[in-house]
Amino acid sequence: MPAEHHTTLTPDTPVRYLKGVGPKTAERFEKLGIVTLADLLCHYPRRYIDFSRPYSIAEAPPDTECVVKAEVFAKPAGRILPGGRRMERITAGDDVSSLEITWFNNPYATQKLELGQEYYFEGIVTGGMLRRQMVNPQVRTAAQITAAPFEAVYPQTEGLSSTVIAKCIRQLLPHAELLPDPLPEEMLKKYRLLSKADAVRAIH
């Protein structure tokens, strides 16, 4: 259900009026304490993913979230598992090691992956040196990394992922001036401080 139309935005405007946010999504935002547009702008990332400094497969720290750079070695293979879950799998690698990558219930995960091309995979590497694995990673191309090497990761809740939250926040950032600045403009200029709006944009 689409969000209601709301032409004048204020800090107290309910988040449900943001484009693409309907009543159900607004309820999920409320679980995170986000009711208004000001709440959303002040929902800061809990960490950042640095895609610009990937590990090789062999050097990737085990059982730790990290970014691995690898080439797709084998064509994607998908199948239906008992119980109806769908699994997509590829084999990727570098000059030394290989990595088995699996996605569950995400039939589109491998559609844009090309054989012989390098990608950046962000997730948790498990297994020993002879068989390293990663499940449900995020994937980025070199061009995407060049354009945006860092990605904010937001506190999330069931049914509302960090990706969706980031998309909503990006939509709102041009309106960051909605947030009242606690410091007068004269003080900002005197001490060369960022305005509240510019600081919020930098954080996100």
PDB file of C-alpha atoms in Angstrom:
ATOM      1  CA  MET A   1       0.000   0.000   0.000  1.00  0.00           C
ATOM      2  CA  PRO A   2       1.596   3.323  -1.026  1.00  0.00           C
ATOM      3  CA  ALA A   3       2.337   6.057   1.440  1.00  0.00           C
ATOM      4  CA  GLU A   4      -0.085   8.957   1.672  1.00  0.00           C
ATOM      5  CA  HIS A   5       0.798  12.130  -0.211  1.00  0.00           C
ATOM      6  CA  HIS A   6       2.393  14.803   1.949  1.00  0.00           C
ATOM      7  CA  THR A   7       3.835  17.891   0.264  1.00  0.00           C
ATOM      8  CA  THR A   8       5.255  19.815   3.229  1.00  0.00           C
ATOM      9  CA  LEU A   9       7.974  17.998   5.141  1.00  0.00           C
ATOM     10  CA  THR A  10       8.840  18.925   8.716  1.00  0.00           C
ATOM     11  CA  PRO A  11      10.956  17.164  11.362  1.00  0.00           C
ATOM     12  CA  ASP A  12       7.712  15.853  12.880  1.00  0.00           C
ATOM     13  CA  THR A  13       6.278  14.503   9.625  1.00  0.00           C
ATOM     14  CA  PRO A  14       5.437  10.812  10.166  1.00  0.00           C
ATOM     15  CA  VAL A  15       7.850   8.487   8.388  1.00  0.00           C
ATOM     16  CA  ARG A  16       4.916   6.808   6.620  1.00  0.00           C
ATOM     17  CA  TYR A  17       4.692   9.829   4.307  1.00  0.00           C
ATOM     18  CA  LEU A  18       8.119   9.084   2.836  1.00  0.00           C
ATOM     19  CA  LYS A  19       7.904   7.708  -0.699  1.00  0.00           C
ATOM     20  CA  GLY A  20       7.764   3.918  -0.690  1.00  0.00           C
ATOM     21  CA  VAL A  21       6.950   3.669   3.020  1.00  0.00           C
ATOM     22  CA  GLY A  22       3.468   2.319   3.670  1.00  0.00           C
ATOM     23  CA  PRO A  23       1.700   1.513   6.936  1.00  0.00           C
ATOM     24  CA  LYS A  24       3.380  -1.889   7.355  1.00  0.00           C
ATOM     25  CA  THR A  25       6.879  -0.510   6.836  1.00  0.00           C
ATOM     26  CA  ALA A  26       6.052   2.385   9.161  1.00  0.00           C
ATOM     27  CA  GLU A  27       5.123  -0.150  11.860  1.00  0.00           C
ATOM     28  CA  ARG A  28       8.493  -1.847  11.420  1.00  0.00           C
ATOM     29  CA  PHE A  29      10.268   1.500  11.674  1.00  0.00           C
ATOM     30  CA  GLU A  30       8.386   2.146  14.905  1.00  0.00           C
ATOM     31  CA  LYS A  31       9.937  -1.003  16.393  1.00  0.00           C
ATOM     32  CA  LEU A  32      13.282   0.773  15.973  1.00  0.00           C
ATOM     33  CA  GLY A  33      11.950   3.904  17.650  1.00  0.00           C
ATOM     34  CA  ILE A  34      11.575   5.686  14.306  1.00  0.00           C
ATOM     35  CA  VAL A  35       8.268   7.545  14.048  1.00  0.00           C
ATOM     36  CA  THR A  36       9.144  10.853  12.375  1.00  0.00           C
ATOM     37  CA  LEU A  37      11.484  12.015   9.610  1.00  0.00           C
ATOM     38  CA  ALA A  38      13.764  13.512  12.270  1.00  0.00           C
ATOM     39  CA  ASP A  39      13.970  10.094  13.939  1.00  0.00           C
ATOM     40  CA  LEU A  40      14.985   8.535  10.624  1.00  0.00           C
ATOM     41  CA  LEU A  41      17.680  11.129   9.903  1.00  0.00           C
ATOM     42  CA  CYS A  42      19.092  10.490  13.385  1.00  0.00           C
ATOM     43  CA  HIS A  43      19.100   6.702  12.965  1.00  0.00           C
ATOM     44  CA  TYR A  44      22.875   6.419  12.608  1.00  0.00           C
ATOM     45  CA  PRO A  45      24.876   3.491  11.197  1.00  0.00           C
ATOM     46  CA  ARG A  46      26.232   0.951  13.669  1.00  0.00           C
ATOM     47  CA  ARG A  47      29.233   0.293  11.414  1.00  0.00           C
ATOM     48  CA  TYR A  48      30.596   0.749   7.892  1.00  0.00           C
ATOM     49  CA  ILE A  49      31.689  -1.865   5.374  1.00  0.00           C
ATOM     50  CA  ASP A  50      34.962  -0.949   3.659  1.00  0.00           C
ATOM     51  CA  PHE A  51      34.809  -2.643   0.262  1.00  0.00           C
ATOM     52  CA  SER A  52      38.054  -0.949  -0.839  1.00  0.00           C
ATOM     53  CA  ARG A  53      40.288  -3.226   1.288  1.00  0.00           C
ATOM     54  CA  PRO A  54      39.286  -6.804   0.487  1.00  0.00           C
ATOM     55  CA  TYR A  55      40.995  -9.932   1.761  1.00  0.00           C
ATOM     56  CA  SER A  56      42.277 -12.746  -0.386  1.00  0.00           C
ATOM     57  CA  ILE A  57      40.368 -15.971   0.275  1.00  0.00           C
ATOM     58  CA  ALA A  58      43.250 -17.550   2.203  1.00  0.00           C
ATOM     59  CA  GLU A  59      43.764 -14.479   4.398  1.00  0.00           C
ATOM     60  CA  ALA A  60      40.083 -13.910   5.212  1.00  0.00           C
ATOM     61  CA  PRO A  61      39.595 -14.182   9.000  1.00  0.00           C
ATOM     62  CA  PRO A  62      37.409 -17.205   9.816  1.00  0.00           C
ATOM     63  CA  ASP A  63      33.928 -16.711  11.258  1.00  0.00           C
ATOM     64  CA  THR A  64      34.258 -12.956  10.895  1.00  0.00           C
ATOM     65  CA  GLU A  65      32.344 -10.596   8.643  1.00  0.00           C
ATOM     66  CA  CYS A  66      34.722  -9.368   5.949  1.00  0.00           C
ATOM     67  CA  VAL A  67      35.088  -8.527   2.255  1.00  0.00           C
ATOM     68  CA  VAL A  68      36.719 -11.023  -0.107  1.00  0.00           C
ATOM     69  CA  LYS A  69      37.731 -10.331  -3.691  1.00  0.00           C
ATOM     70  CA  ALA A  70      37.343 -13.345  -5.970  1.00  0.00           C
ATOM     71  CA  GLU A  71      36.707 -14.390  -9.565  1.00  0.00           C
ATOM     72  CA  VAL A  72      33.703 -16.482 -10.568  1.00  0.00           C
ATOM     73  CA  PHE A  73      35.174 -19.863 -11.551  1.00  0.00           C
ATOM     74  CA  ALA A  74      32.030 -21.887 -12.258  1.00  0.00           C
ATOM     75  CA  LYS A  75      28.603 -21.099 -13.658  1.00  0.00           C
ATOM     76  CA  PRO A  76      25.843 -20.635 -11.069  1.00  0.00           C
ATOM     77  CA  ALA A  77      23.875 -23.753 -10.189  1.00  0.00           C
ATOM     78  CA  GLY A  78      20.468 -23.651  -8.541  1.00  0.00           C
ATOM     79  CA  ARG A  79      18.171 -26.300  -7.132  1.00  0.00           C
ATOM     80  CA  ILE A  80      15.177 -26.794  -4.880  1.00  0.00           C
ATOM     81  CA  LEU A  81      15.917 -28.322  -1.484  1.00  0.00           C
ATOM     82  CA  PRO A  82      13.600 -30.559   0.553  1.00  0.00           C
ATOM     83  CA  GLY A  83      11.011 -28.322   2.174  1.00  0.00           C
ATOM     84  CA  GLY A  84      10.852 -25.992  -0.822  1.00  0.00           C
ATOM     85  CA  ARG A  85      13.861 -23.778  -0.125  1.00  0.00           C
ATOM     86  CA  ARG A  86      15.778 -22.693  -3.200  1.00  0.00           C
ATOM     87  CA  MET A  87      19.571 -22.717  -3.235  1.00  0.00           C
ATOM     88  CA  GLU A  88      21.905 -20.897  -5.630  1.00  0.00           C
ATOM     89  CA  ARG A  89      25.617 -21.734  -5.600  1.00  0.00           C
ATOM     90  CA  ILE A  90      28.774 -20.584  -7.346  1.00  0.00           C
ATOM     91  CA  THR A  91      32.465 -21.359  -7.005  1.00  0.00           C
ATOM     92  CA  ALA A  92      34.761 -18.342  -6.906  1.00  0.00           C
ATOM     93  CA  GLY A  93      38.477 -18.099  -6.331  1.00  0.00           C
ATOM     94  CA  ASP A  94      41.799 -16.333  -6.707  1.00  0.00           C
ATOM     95  CA  ASP A  95      45.338 -17.454  -7.562  1.00  0.00           C
ATOM     96  CA  VAL A  96      45.627 -19.541  -4.392  1.00  0.00           C
ATOM     97  CA  SER A  97      42.256 -20.632  -3.008  1.00  0.00           C
ATOM     98  CA  SER A  98      38.634 -21.254  -3.911  1.00  0.00           C
ATOM     99  CA  LEU A  99      35.434 -20.199  -2.174  1.00  0.00           C
ATOM    100  CA  GLU A 100      32.054 -21.910  -2.305  1.00  0.00           C
ATOM    101  CA  ILE A 101      29.311 -19.270  -2.149  1.00  0.00           C
ATOM    102  CA  THR A 102      25.676 -20.135  -1.472  1.00  0.00           C
ATOM    103  CA  TRP A 103      22.473 -18.122  -1.392  1.00  0.00           C
ATOM    104  CA  PHE A 104      19.184 -19.397   0.002  1.00  0.00           C
ATOM    105  CA  ASN A 105      15.762 -18.229  -1.208  1.00  0.00           C
ATOM    106  CA  ASN A 106      17.330 -15.564  -3.404  1.00  0.00           C
ATOM    107  CA  PRO A 107      16.914 -16.688  -7.028  1.00  0.00           C
ATOM    108  CA  TYR A 108      18.203 -13.357  -8.355  1.00  0.00           C
ATOM    109  CA  ALA A 109      21.505 -13.423  -6.441  1.00  0.00           C
ATOM    110  CA  THR A 110      23.558 -14.953  -9.251  1.00  0.00           C
ATOM    111  CA  GLN A 111      21.762 -13.585 -12.305  1.00  0.00           C
ATOM    112  CA  LYS A 112      24.202 -10.744 -12.969  1.00  0.00           C
ATOM    113  CA  LEU A 113      27.368 -12.660 -12.070  1.00  0.00           C
ATOM    114  CA  GLU A 114      29.562 -13.381 -15.087  1.00  0.00           C
ATOM    115  CA  LEU A 115      31.984 -16.256 -15.446  1.00  0.00           C
ATOM    116  CA  GLY A 116      35.593 -15.054 -15.286  1.00  0.00           C
ATOM    117  CA  GLN A 117      34.738 -11.699 -13.695  1.00  0.00           C
ATOM    118  CA  GLU A 118      35.977 -10.495 -10.309  1.00  0.00           C
ATOM    119  CA  TYR A 119      33.561  -9.391  -7.601  1.00  0.00           C
ATOM    120  CA  TYR A 120      33.669  -8.257  -3.985  1.00  0.00           C
ATOM    121  CA  PHE A 121      31.760 -10.554  -1.627  1.00  0.00           C
ATOM    122  CA  GLU A 122      30.858  -9.347   1.875  1.00  0.00           C
ATOM    123  CA  GLY A 123      29.865 -11.930   4.458  1.00  0.00           C
ATOM    124  CA  ILE A 124      31.209 -14.479   6.933  1.00  0.00           C
ATOM    125  CA  VAL A 125      33.842 -16.935   5.706  1.00  0.00           C
ATOM    126  CA  THR A 126      33.648 -20.380   7.313  1.00  0.00           C
ATOM    127  CA  GLY A 127      35.405 -23.712   6.863  1.00  0.00           C
ATOM    128  CA  GLY A 128      39.040 -24.733   6.729  1.00  0.00           C
ATOM    129  CA  MET A 129      41.708 -23.897   4.174  1.00  0.00           C
ATOM    130  CA  LEU A 130      40.699 -26.830   1.957  1.00  0.00           C
ATOM    131  CA  ARG A 131      37.063 -25.757   1.721  1.00  0.00           C
ATOM    132  CA  ARG A 132      36.157 -22.164   2.479  1.00  0.00           C
ATOM    133  CA  GLN A 133      32.515 -21.122   2.309  1.00  0.00           C
ATOM    134  CA  MET A 134      30.311 -18.038   2.455  1.00  0.00           C
ATOM    135  CA  VAL A 135      26.511 -17.903   2.747  1.00  0.00           C
ATOM    136  CA  ASN A 136      24.199 -15.106   1.556  1.00  0.00           C
ATOM    137  CA  PRO A 137      26.912 -12.482   0.948  1.00  0.00           C
ATOM    138  CA  GLN A 138      26.410  -9.032  -0.491  1.00  0.00           C
ATOM    139  CA  VAL A 139      28.061  -8.612  -3.900  1.00  0.00           C
ATOM    140  CA  ARG A 140      29.644  -5.523  -5.462  1.00  0.00           C
ATOM    141  CA  THR A 141      31.430  -4.883  -8.753  1.00  0.00           C
ATOM    142  CA  ALA A 142      34.689  -2.949  -9.103  1.00  0.00           C
ATOM    143  CA  ALA A 143      32.755  -0.037 -10.629  1.00  0.00           C
ATOM    144  CA  GLN A 144      30.417   0.078  -7.642  1.00  0.00           C
ATOM    145  CA  ILE A 145      33.369   0.077  -5.247  1.00  0.00           C
ATOM    146  CA  THR A 146      35.014   2.948  -7.103  1.00  0.00           C
ATOM    147  CA  ALA A 147      31.815   4.989  -6.883  1.00  0.00           C
ATOM    148  CA  ALA A 148      31.062   4.148  -3.233  1.00  0.00           C
ATOM    149  CA  PRO A 149      33.817   2.278  -1.353  1.00  0.00           C
ATOM    150  CA  PHE A 150      32.023   2.467   2.004  1.00  0.00           C
ATOM    151  CA  GLU A 151      28.558   1.229   2.885  1.00  0.00           C
ATOM    152  CA  ALA A 152      26.683   2.123   6.041  1.00  0.00           C
ATOM    153  CA  VAL A 153      25.090  -0.707   8.019  1.00  0.00           C
ATOM    154  CA  TYR A 154      22.095   0.309  10.118  1.00  0.00           C
ATOM    155  CA  PRO A 155      20.431  -1.280  13.153  1.00  0.00           C
ATOM    156  CA  GLN A 156      17.560  -3.262  11.676  1.00  0.00           C
ATOM    157  CA  THR A 157      14.556  -5.341  12.681  1.00  0.00           C
ATOM    158  CA  GLU A 158      12.580  -8.255  11.282  1.00  0.00           C
ATOM    159  CA  GLY A 159      11.137  -7.340   7.897  1.00  0.00           C
ATOM    160  CA  LEU A 160      13.183  -4.137   7.642  1.00  0.00           C
ATOM    161  CA  SER A 161      16.735  -4.633   6.398  1.00  0.00           C
ATOM    162  CA  SER A 162      19.664  -2.231   6.546  1.00  0.00           C
ATOM    163  CA  THR A 163      19.450  -1.931   2.744  1.00  0.00           C
ATOM    164  CA  VAL A 164      15.845  -0.695   2.883  1.00  0.00           C
ATOM    165  CA  ILE A 165      16.641   1.687   5.734  1.00  0.00           C
ATOM    166  CA  ALA A 166      19.615   3.099   3.794  1.00  0.00           C
ATOM    167  CA  LYS A 167      17.421   3.650   0.729  1.00  0.00           C
ATOM    168  CA  CYS A 168      14.882   5.600   2.787  1.00  0.00           C
ATOM    169  CA  ILE A 169      17.597   7.691   4.439  1.00  0.00           C
ATOM    170  CA  ARG A 170      19.231   8.524   1.082  1.00  0.00           C
ATOM    171  CA  GLN A 171      15.867   9.775  -0.120  1.00  0.00           C
ATOM    172  CA  LEU A 172      15.672  12.064   2.895  1.00  0.00           C
ATOM    173  CA  LEU A 173      19.255  13.413   2.991  1.00  0.00           C
ATOM    174  CA  PRO A 174      18.543  16.342   0.607  1.00  0.00           C
ATOM    175  CA  HIS A 175      16.120  17.518   3.303  1.00  0.00           C
ATOM    176  CA  ALA A 176      18.597  17.227   6.195  1.00  0.00           C
ATOM    177  CA  GLU A 177      18.111  20.947   6.878  1.00  0.00           C
ATOM    178  CA  LEU A 178      14.809  19.924   8.437  1.00  0.00           C
ATOM    179  CA  LEU A 179      16.800  19.178  11.588  1.00  0.00           C
ATOM    180  CA  PRO A 180      17.170  22.235  13.822  1.00  0.00           C
ATOM    181  CA  ASP A 181      20.775  23.168  14.470  1.00  0.00           C
ATOM    182  CA  PRO A 182      21.672  23.411  18.180  1.00  0.00           C
ATOM    183  CA  LEU A 183      24.346  26.038  17.460  1.00  0.00           C
ATOM    184  CA  PRO A 184      23.823  29.531  16.036  1.00  0.00           C
ATOM    185  CA  GLU A 185      25.201  30.207  12.570  1.00  0.00           C
ATOM    186  CA  GLU A 186      27.694  32.755  13.936  1.00  0.00           C
ATOM    187  CA  MET A 187      29.309  30.097  16.122  1.00  0.00           C
ATOM    188  CA  LEU A 188      29.437  27.596  13.261  1.00  0.00           C
ATOM    189  CA  LYS A 189      31.299  30.117  11.116  1.00  0.00           C
ATOM    190  CA  LYS A 190      33.591  31.317  13.909  1.00  0.00           C
ATOM    191  CA  TYR A 191      34.810  27.831  14.804  1.00  0.00           C
ATOM    192  CA  ARG A 192      34.439  26.374  11.303  1.00  0.00           C
ATOM    193  CA  LEU A 193      32.035  23.718  12.477  1.00  0.00           C
ATOM    194  CA  LEU A 194      29.770  21.569  10.359  1.00  0.00           C
ATOM    195  CA  SER A 195      26.106  22.378  10.488  1.00  0.00           C
ATOM    196  CA  LYS A 196      23.791  19.695  11.887  1.00  0.00           C
ATOM    197  CA  ALA A 197      22.569  18.959   8.347  1.00  0.00           C
ATOM    198  CA  ASP A 198      26.084  18.563   6.919  1.00  0.00           C
ATOM    199  CA  ALA A 199      27.171  16.403   9.867  1.00  0.00           C
ATOM    200  CA  VAL A 200      24.175  14.106   9.397  1.00  0.00           C
ATOM    201  CA  ARG A 201      24.925  13.771   5.668  1.00  0.00           C
ATOM    202  CA  ALA A 202      28.550  12.912   6.447  1.00  0.00           C
ATOM    203  CA  ILE A 203      27.558  10.242   8.976  1.00  0.00           C
ATOM    204  CA  HIS A 204      25.208   8.520   6.548  1.00  0.00           C
TER     205      HIS A 204
END
